[in-house]
XYZ file of C-alpha atoms in Angstrom:
449
model
C -26.995 -21.476 38.913
C -23.628 -20.420 40.402
C -21.570 -18.137 38.223
C -18.345 -19.838 37.054
C -15.134 -18.357 38.373
C -12.632 -17.451 35.657
C -8.939 -17.948 36.344
C -6.483 -16.082 34.099
C -4.048 -18.425 32.397
C -0.455 -17.312 32.919
C 1.806 -18.756 30.203
C 5.503 -19.435 30.628
C 7.758 -16.440 30.129
C 9.368 -17.970 27.051
C 6.129 -19.001 25.326
C 6.514 -18.656 21.529
C 2.884 -18.100 20.519
C 1.990 -14.961 18.557
C 0.020 -13.408 21.427
C 2.874 -13.725 23.922
C 5.498 -12.661 21.415
C 3.414 -9.583 20.614
C 2.968 -8.835 24.338
C 6.723 -9.047 24.930
C 7.407 -6.697 22.016
C 4.880 -4.205 23.386
C 6.397 -4.303 26.872
C 9.886 -3.948 25.425
C 8.845 -0.760 23.677
C 7.538 0.574 26.974
C 4.150 1.386 25.495
C 1.041 0.336 27.413
C -1.053 -0.434 24.332
C -3.784 -3.036 24.844
C -3.435 -5.958 22.446
C -6.305 -6.420 20.068
C -7.589 -9.892 20.911
C -4.071 -10.386 22.293
C -2.739 -12.555 25.065
C -2.168 -16.248 25.123
C -4.424 -18.504 22.978
C -5.246 -20.625 26.029
C -6.423 -17.555 27.928
C -8.490 -16.363 24.972
C -10.023 -19.848 24.622
C -10.935 -19.926 28.306
C -12.590 -16.509 28.074
C -14.627 -17.615 25.034
C -15.681 -20.798 26.827
C -16.764 -18.754 29.859
C -18.931 -16.481 27.708
C -20.561 -19.451 25.938
C -21.184 -21.260 29.219
C -22.733 -18.237 30.903
C -24.967 -17.499 27.891
C -26.159 -21.101 27.788
C -26.962 -20.983 31.497
C -29.079 -17.869 31.091
C -31.048 -19.162 28.108
C -31.571 -22.746 29.231
C -31.787 -22.123 32.973
C -28.870 -24.423 33.694
C -26.318 -26.609 32.027
C -23.620 -23.964 32.175
C -21.139 -26.307 33.761
C -21.824 -28.941 31.148
C -21.336 -26.420 28.354
C -18.087 -25.300 29.895
C -16.896 -28.878 30.170
C -17.987 -29.621 26.592
C -15.796 -26.804 25.356
C -12.799 -28.976 26.182
C -9.281 -27.804 26.851
C -8.125 -24.703 25.002
C -5.675 -25.154 22.163
C -2.051 -24.878 23.179
C 0.449 -22.536 21.560
C 1.477 -23.327 18.008
C 4.629 -22.512 16.046
C 5.303 -18.881 15.203
C 5.313 -18.016 11.505
C 8.383 -15.845 11.191
C 6.924 -13.719 8.447
C 3.270 -13.705 9.441
C 2.426 -9.998 9.119
C 0.342 -10.108 12.321
C -0.936 -6.625 11.585
C -4.574 -5.891 12.430
C -5.893 -2.829 10.654
C -8.391 -0.030 10.950
C -11.408 0.420 8.691
C -12.241 3.014 6.053
C -11.830 6.580 7.275
C -11.111 10.091 5.987
C -7.599 11.478 6.168
C -6.850 12.293 9.787
C -7.389 15.948 10.614
C -9.097 16.635 7.282
C -12.718 16.441 6.114
C -13.669 13.550 3.832
C -12.234 14.100 0.377
C -14.837 15.721 -1.882
C -13.547 14.234 -5.097
C -16.913 13.262 -6.589
C -17.575 15.138 -9.839
C -21.108 16.384 -10.567
C -23.473 13.658 -11.664
C -21.272 10.727 -10.601
C -22.108 8.145 -7.975
C -20.388 8.480 -4.606
C -17.592 6.099 -3.701
C -19.073 2.915 -2.310
C -22.463 3.293 -4.011
C -23.807 0.077 -5.553
C -22.386 -0.448 -9.023
C -20.110 2.576 -8.846
C -16.341 2.057 -9.148
C -14.213 3.907 -6.620
C -12.776 7.110 -8.023
C -9.008 7.222 -8.512
C -6.641 10.121 -9.055
C -4.087 9.657 -11.801
C -0.510 9.007 -10.715
C 2.590 7.565 -12.407
C 4.543 4.573 -11.140
C 7.649 6.549 -10.206
C 5.600 8.803 -7.950
C 3.921 5.789 -6.295
C 7.277 4.251 -5.406
C 8.741 7.596 -4.329
C 5.750 8.192 -2.038
C 6.286 4.717 -0.571
C 9.934 5.570 0.088
C 8.946 8.641 2.113
C 7.597 6.394 4.887
C 10.517 4.016 4.445
C 13.021 6.841 4.955
C 11.067 8.164 7.941
C 10.798 4.667 9.507
C 7.123 5.229 10.265
C 6.089 3.016 13.229
C 3.226 0.584 12.680
C -0.122 1.406 14.266
C -3.742 0.625 13.440
C -4.989 3.647 15.390
C -2.364 6.365 14.910
C -1.938 8.596 11.855
C 1.200 9.964 10.220
C 1.655 13.670 9.536
C 0.211 13.259 6.018
C -3.121 12.069 7.479
C -2.811 8.389 6.570
C -3.289 5.584 9.106
C -0.030 3.831 9.962
C -1.087 0.290 9.009
C -0.630 -1.785 5.848
C -3.749 -0.523 4.041
C -3.114 3.077 5.108
C 0.365 2.771 3.577
C -0.996 1.688 0.183
C -3.683 4.406 0.399
C -0.871 6.938 0.912
C 1.336 5.582 -1.890
C -1.573 5.646 -4.335
C -2.512 9.157 -3.121
C -6.093 8.162 -2.315
C -8.196 10.831 -0.649
C -9.183 8.437 2.166
C -7.768 5.728 4.408
C -8.919 2.440 2.890
C -8.588 -1.133 4.215
C -7.956 -4.542 2.680
C -11.681 -4.992 2.160
C -11.994 -1.868 -0.018
C -8.639 -1.351 -1.766
C -9.664 -3.694 -4.595
C -12.463 -1.263 -5.552
C -9.729 1.177 -6.619
C -7.930 -1.445 -8.680
C -8.234 -4.150 -11.320
C -7.105 -7.742 -10.862
C -4.091 -8.694 -13.007
C -1.830 -11.715 -13.426
C 1.583 -12.379 -11.916
C 3.209 -11.858 -15.337
C 1.647 -8.381 -15.597
C 3.013 -7.051 -12.290
C 4.885 -3.750 -12.475
C 6.262 -1.432 -9.763
C 3.403 0.349 -7.990
C 0.932 -2.562 -8.236
C -0.211 -4.310 -5.057
C -0.452 -7.867 -3.737
C -3.583 -8.144 -1.603
C -4.902 -10.782 0.770
C -8.227 -10.028 2.425
C -9.756 -12.568 4.795
C -13.475 -11.639 4.933
C -14.199 -14.216 7.652
C -11.747 -12.540 10.026
C -10.169 -9.388 8.504
C -7.623 -9.143 11.322
C -6.390 -12.710 10.825
C -3.894 -12.801 7.987
C -5.282 -9.909 5.934
C -2.376 -7.888 4.562
C -1.328 -5.841 1.536
C 2.085 -4.952 0.100
C 3.311 -2.770 -2.763
C 5.168 -4.502 -5.573
C 8.532 -2.839 -6.230
C 9.870 -5.039 -9.043
C 11.308 -8.529 -9.513
C 14.596 -9.379 -7.808
C 15.841 -11.320 -10.850
C 14.724 -13.136 -13.976
C 13.469 -16.178 -12.041
C 10.518 -14.148 -10.715
C 10.484 -16.122 -7.494
C 11.247 -13.079 -5.300
C 10.179 -9.461 -5.567
C 10.922 -6.235 -3.718
C 8.042 -5.591 -1.310
C 7.257 -2.234 0.276
C 5.034 -2.825 3.297
C 3.870 -1.311 6.556
C 4.354 -3.862 9.304
C 5.777 -4.067 12.786
C 7.892 -2.386 13.941
C 8.287 0.124 11.058
C 7.920 0.482 7.295
C 10.191 -1.951 5.497
C 11.469 -2.869 2.039
C 12.894 -6.306 1.389
C 13.132 -9.173 -1.066
C 10.065 -11.366 -0.518
C 9.110 -14.782 -1.956
C 6.068 -14.636 -4.223
C 3.244 -14.038 -3.260
C 4.047 -13.476 0.453
C 6.427 -15.976 2.021
C 4.411 -19.189 2.522
C 1.210 -17.742 1.030
C 1.762 -17.954 -2.713
C -1.909 -18.489 -3.570
C -3.614 -16.120 -1.111
C -2.027 -12.885 -2.331
C -3.725 -11.565 -5.479
C -2.038 -8.991 -7.766
C -3.963 -5.798 -8.519
C -3.242 -2.663 -10.547
C -4.367 0.769 -9.365
C -6.997 2.181 -11.742
C -5.385 5.623 -11.699
C -1.866 4.586 -12.706
C -0.604 6.135 -15.939
C 0.912 3.795 -18.471
C -1.129 0.925 -17.048
C -4.690 -0.137 -17.812
C -5.975 3.409 -18.385
C -5.568 5.453 -21.594
C -2.311 7.366 -21.689
C -3.862 10.761 -22.314
C -2.150 13.411 -20.161
C -3.893 14.301 -16.936
C -4.668 17.990 -16.377
C -1.576 19.827 -15.192
C 0.848 17.049 -16.110
C 3.512 17.025 -18.774
C 3.138 15.003 -22.010
C 3.615 11.287 -21.513
C 2.032 11.221 -18.057
C 5.201 12.256 -16.205
C 5.233 14.108 -12.907
C 5.557 17.821 -13.701
C 8.786 19.618 -12.807
C 8.059 21.530 -9.571
C 10.378 24.409 -10.443
C 14.001 25.231 -9.629
C 12.933 27.131 -6.497
C 12.165 23.790 -4.817
C 15.864 22.880 -4.865
C 19.077 24.422 -3.576
C 20.421 25.609 -0.194
C 17.673 26.012 2.402
C 15.091 23.927 0.511
C 13.079 21.488 2.628
C 10.202 19.739 0.852
C 9.045 16.391 -0.541
C 10.493 17.122 -3.993
C 14.020 17.075 -2.592
C 13.373 13.573 -1.184
C 11.852 12.443 -4.494
C 14.901 13.747 -6.333
C 17.242 11.880 -3.973
C 15.338 8.612 -4.288
C 15.313 8.835 -8.083
C 19.058 9.559 -8.112
C 19.718 6.602 -5.793
C 17.935 4.412 -8.310
C 20.264 5.722 -11.029
C 23.535 4.901 -9.262
C 23.920 7.662 -6.646
C 23.817 5.418 -3.575
C 27.334 6.425 -2.509
C 26.190 10.038 -2.089
C 23.407 9.030 0.321
C 24.845 6.828 3.098
C 21.762 7.568 5.242
C 19.212 7.702 2.416
C 17.405 10.628 0.839
C 15.966 13.472 2.935
C 13.526 16.324 2.414
C 16.297 18.784 3.333
C 18.634 19.874 0.554
C 22.266 19.033 1.281
C 25.537 19.005 -0.596
C 24.908 15.318 -1.250
C 21.904 16.267 -3.414
C 24.050 18.738 -5.374
C 26.867 16.228 -5.887
C 24.502 13.430 -6.929
C 22.597 15.691 -9.332
C 25.869 16.922 -10.825
C 27.085 13.322 -11.248
C 23.875 12.446 -13.104
C 24.146 15.535 -15.320
C 27.783 14.775 -16.161
C 26.799 11.196 -16.991
C 24.665 12.692 -19.793
C 27.777 14.431 -21.148
C 26.760 17.871 -19.913
C 29.330 20.397 -18.709
C 29.489 23.951 -17.367
C 26.175 25.514 -16.375
C 24.333 22.420 -17.618
C 26.015 20.370 -14.866
C 25.721 22.752 -11.915
C 24.135 20.199 -9.554
C 20.711 21.864 -9.476
C 17.961 19.967 -11.350
C 16.240 21.731 -14.204
C 13.246 20.581 -16.236
C 15.405 18.411 -18.520
C 17.206 16.682 -15.613
C 13.887 16.050 -13.859
C 12.261 14.653 -16.997
C 15.097 12.154 -17.577
C 14.862 10.963 -13.986
C 11.080 10.636 -13.907
C 10.928 8.880 -17.282
C 13.936 6.697 -16.368
C 15.793 7.797 -19.473
C 19.351 8.916 -20.062
C 22.521 7.333 -18.698
C 23.006 6.104 -15.142
C 25.689 7.526 -12.876
C 28.860 5.473 -13.456
C 30.768 3.845 -10.566
C 33.435 6.015 -8.904
C 36.800 6.357 -10.678
C 38.522 4.048 -8.200
C 36.406 1.049 -9.282
C 38.650 -1.977 -9.685
C 41.440 -0.271 -7.753
C 42.224 -0.627 -4.082
C 41.389 1.738 -1.286
C 43.235 2.228 1.978
C 45.331 -0.709 3.206
C 44.884 -2.497 -0.116
C 41.153 -3.077 0.357
C 39.002 -2.892 -2.784
C 36.982 0.301 -3.073
C 33.188 0.103 -3.088
C 32.171 0.081 -6.784
C 28.650 1.507 -6.402
C 25.247 -0.144 -6.017
C 24.660 -0.391 -9.779
C 27.195 -3.221 -10.029
C 25.135 -5.543 -7.820
C 21.995 -5.939 -9.879
C 20.501 -8.802 -11.966
C 22.162 -9.028 -15.362
C 25.257 -7.054 -14.294
C 28.780 -8.475 -14.593
C 31.808 -6.941 -12.879
C 35.087 -8.065 -11.243
C 33.828 -6.568 -7.962
C 31.109 -9.270 -7.850
C 33.812 -11.942 -7.882
C 35.759 -10.113 -5.146
C 32.561 -9.871 -3.102
C 31.860 -13.595 -3.453
C 35.355 -14.612 -2.468
C 35.238 -12.423 0.632
C 31.828 -13.844 1.576
C 33.256 -17.360 1.390
C 36.280 -16.283 3.404
C 33.955 -14.940 6.111
C 31.874 -18.125 6.111
C 28.866 -16.809 4.170
C 29.113 -18.774 0.920
C 26.697 -21.656 1.472
C 24.425 -20.666 -1.416
C 27.191 -20.959 -4.019
C 27.033 -24.214 -5.959
C 29.971 -23.599 -8.303
C 31.892 -20.790 -6.646
C 31.558 -17.015 -7.071
C 31.874 -15.383 -10.481
C 31.658 -11.929 -12.088
C 27.920 -12.154 -12.915
C 25.549 -11.070 -10.141
C 23.254 -13.941 -9.146
C 20.585 -14.852 -6.622
C 23.231 -16.878 -4.772
C 25.257 -13.682 -4.304
C 22.213 -11.850 -2.991
C 21.291 -14.596 -0.516
C 24.843 -14.837 0.801
C 24.996 -11.059 1.256
C 21.618 -11.131 3.023
C 22.946 -13.785 5.425
C 25.971 -11.601 6.158
C 23.770 -8.533 6.727
C 21.487 -10.434 9.094
C 24.548 -11.574 11.013
C 25.203 -7.884 11.675
C 21.811 -7.667 13.350
C 20.216 -5.799 10.441
C 16.646 -6.447 9.334
C 14.155 -5.199 6.759
C 15.567 -2.935 4.039
C 18.995 -3.057 5.696
C 19.185 -6.797 4.979
C 17.881 -6.982 1.417
C 20.939 -8.800 0.050
C 22.275 -5.858 -1.952
C 25.600 -4.560 -0.596
C 25.823 -0.871 0.228
C 28.919 1.037 1.382
C 28.565 -0.101 5.018
C 28.060 -3.756 4.059
C 31.136 -3.509 1.846
C 33.204 -1.858 4.585
C 32.327 -4.475 7.190
C 32.797 -7.353 4.778
C 36.336 -6.269 3.911
C 37.206 -5.037 7.410
């Protein structure tokens, strides 16, 4: 029989299907990376039909043309799901550049053996979120084949493996062996929402870290996820945009204060907190992960104004000023508020105890040219009430970003405020964590400009 001739389908340049959109993004980045099962759906369908027709011709001694005709026309492009993760992933693998983790104690079954639960190192929730923020701050680019400097694969499952401090790179088909299924009501920061599609693991399978509820309605949560183009953090509808039922909540078996007994792990402080690394890790010239962890914890306690570009592993005067502000918020003075964290400062931050950093003194007053001064990120949180929230709402309406208000802005922070701010941020061209609906200093400056 004659061999069919395959003609490549060339879609229109503005085709909106996922394959073409992905191809355009790849070309825009200037990286010649072959798309995994990429290209236009019609082209993929034609290739599949060609393979089936040729195979049928070989086995049956003919009929290839009939089989090709029976395949029918390939499906045309469908609508693009704006928040489809579209992130194929790699499989299980050791940390890149390191031998497989030898974490199996004597007499125990190896990870993956029938009937044996996957081993999990103990870790507290604050450390999980702080590890997740390391990639967020570094804007780690998405890749299913490349590895970050810490040895973890730069895809969604590699990100969760890193945040949980697993000794291997897992995938959506194995992460549940390190965790226990929970309910939506039980979710706490550091848990994960997992969707694994066993029929086609690279079609829809995705995993995100749960960072906490946006407000009391529990309709949106803060999601930390590794997706294209880089690591992002943003308010996300439960469970994942249009997929409320597919994403299942899980809790890491090694998390302290969760489903495991709260006996201290070896080398940790009482209560399961991350041990203080020592004063030598902080101060001029210091450059390590503990400096970044300190900055991220301080940001969560009201120090956003000291970190306009986020926390860094390098110690700067911003770290000293933010630490001093936190220490003074506890009522400490003199040598107790020198801006360098000691064991007591670290313990309060890790355990989320003590008083938050108050807004700057000029709160409620006006800055240059009569513009209201930024009051600090702590004002714009669920349950908070402040005159600055009213001023924010009025300015949003003045700028044309008040469509989510049903009764006008007020002093109590609401989901309507957050959605209006998010719309304003997106109008600036910001995406991901930069458009989470919570105003920072730059959002405030542009809004009142």
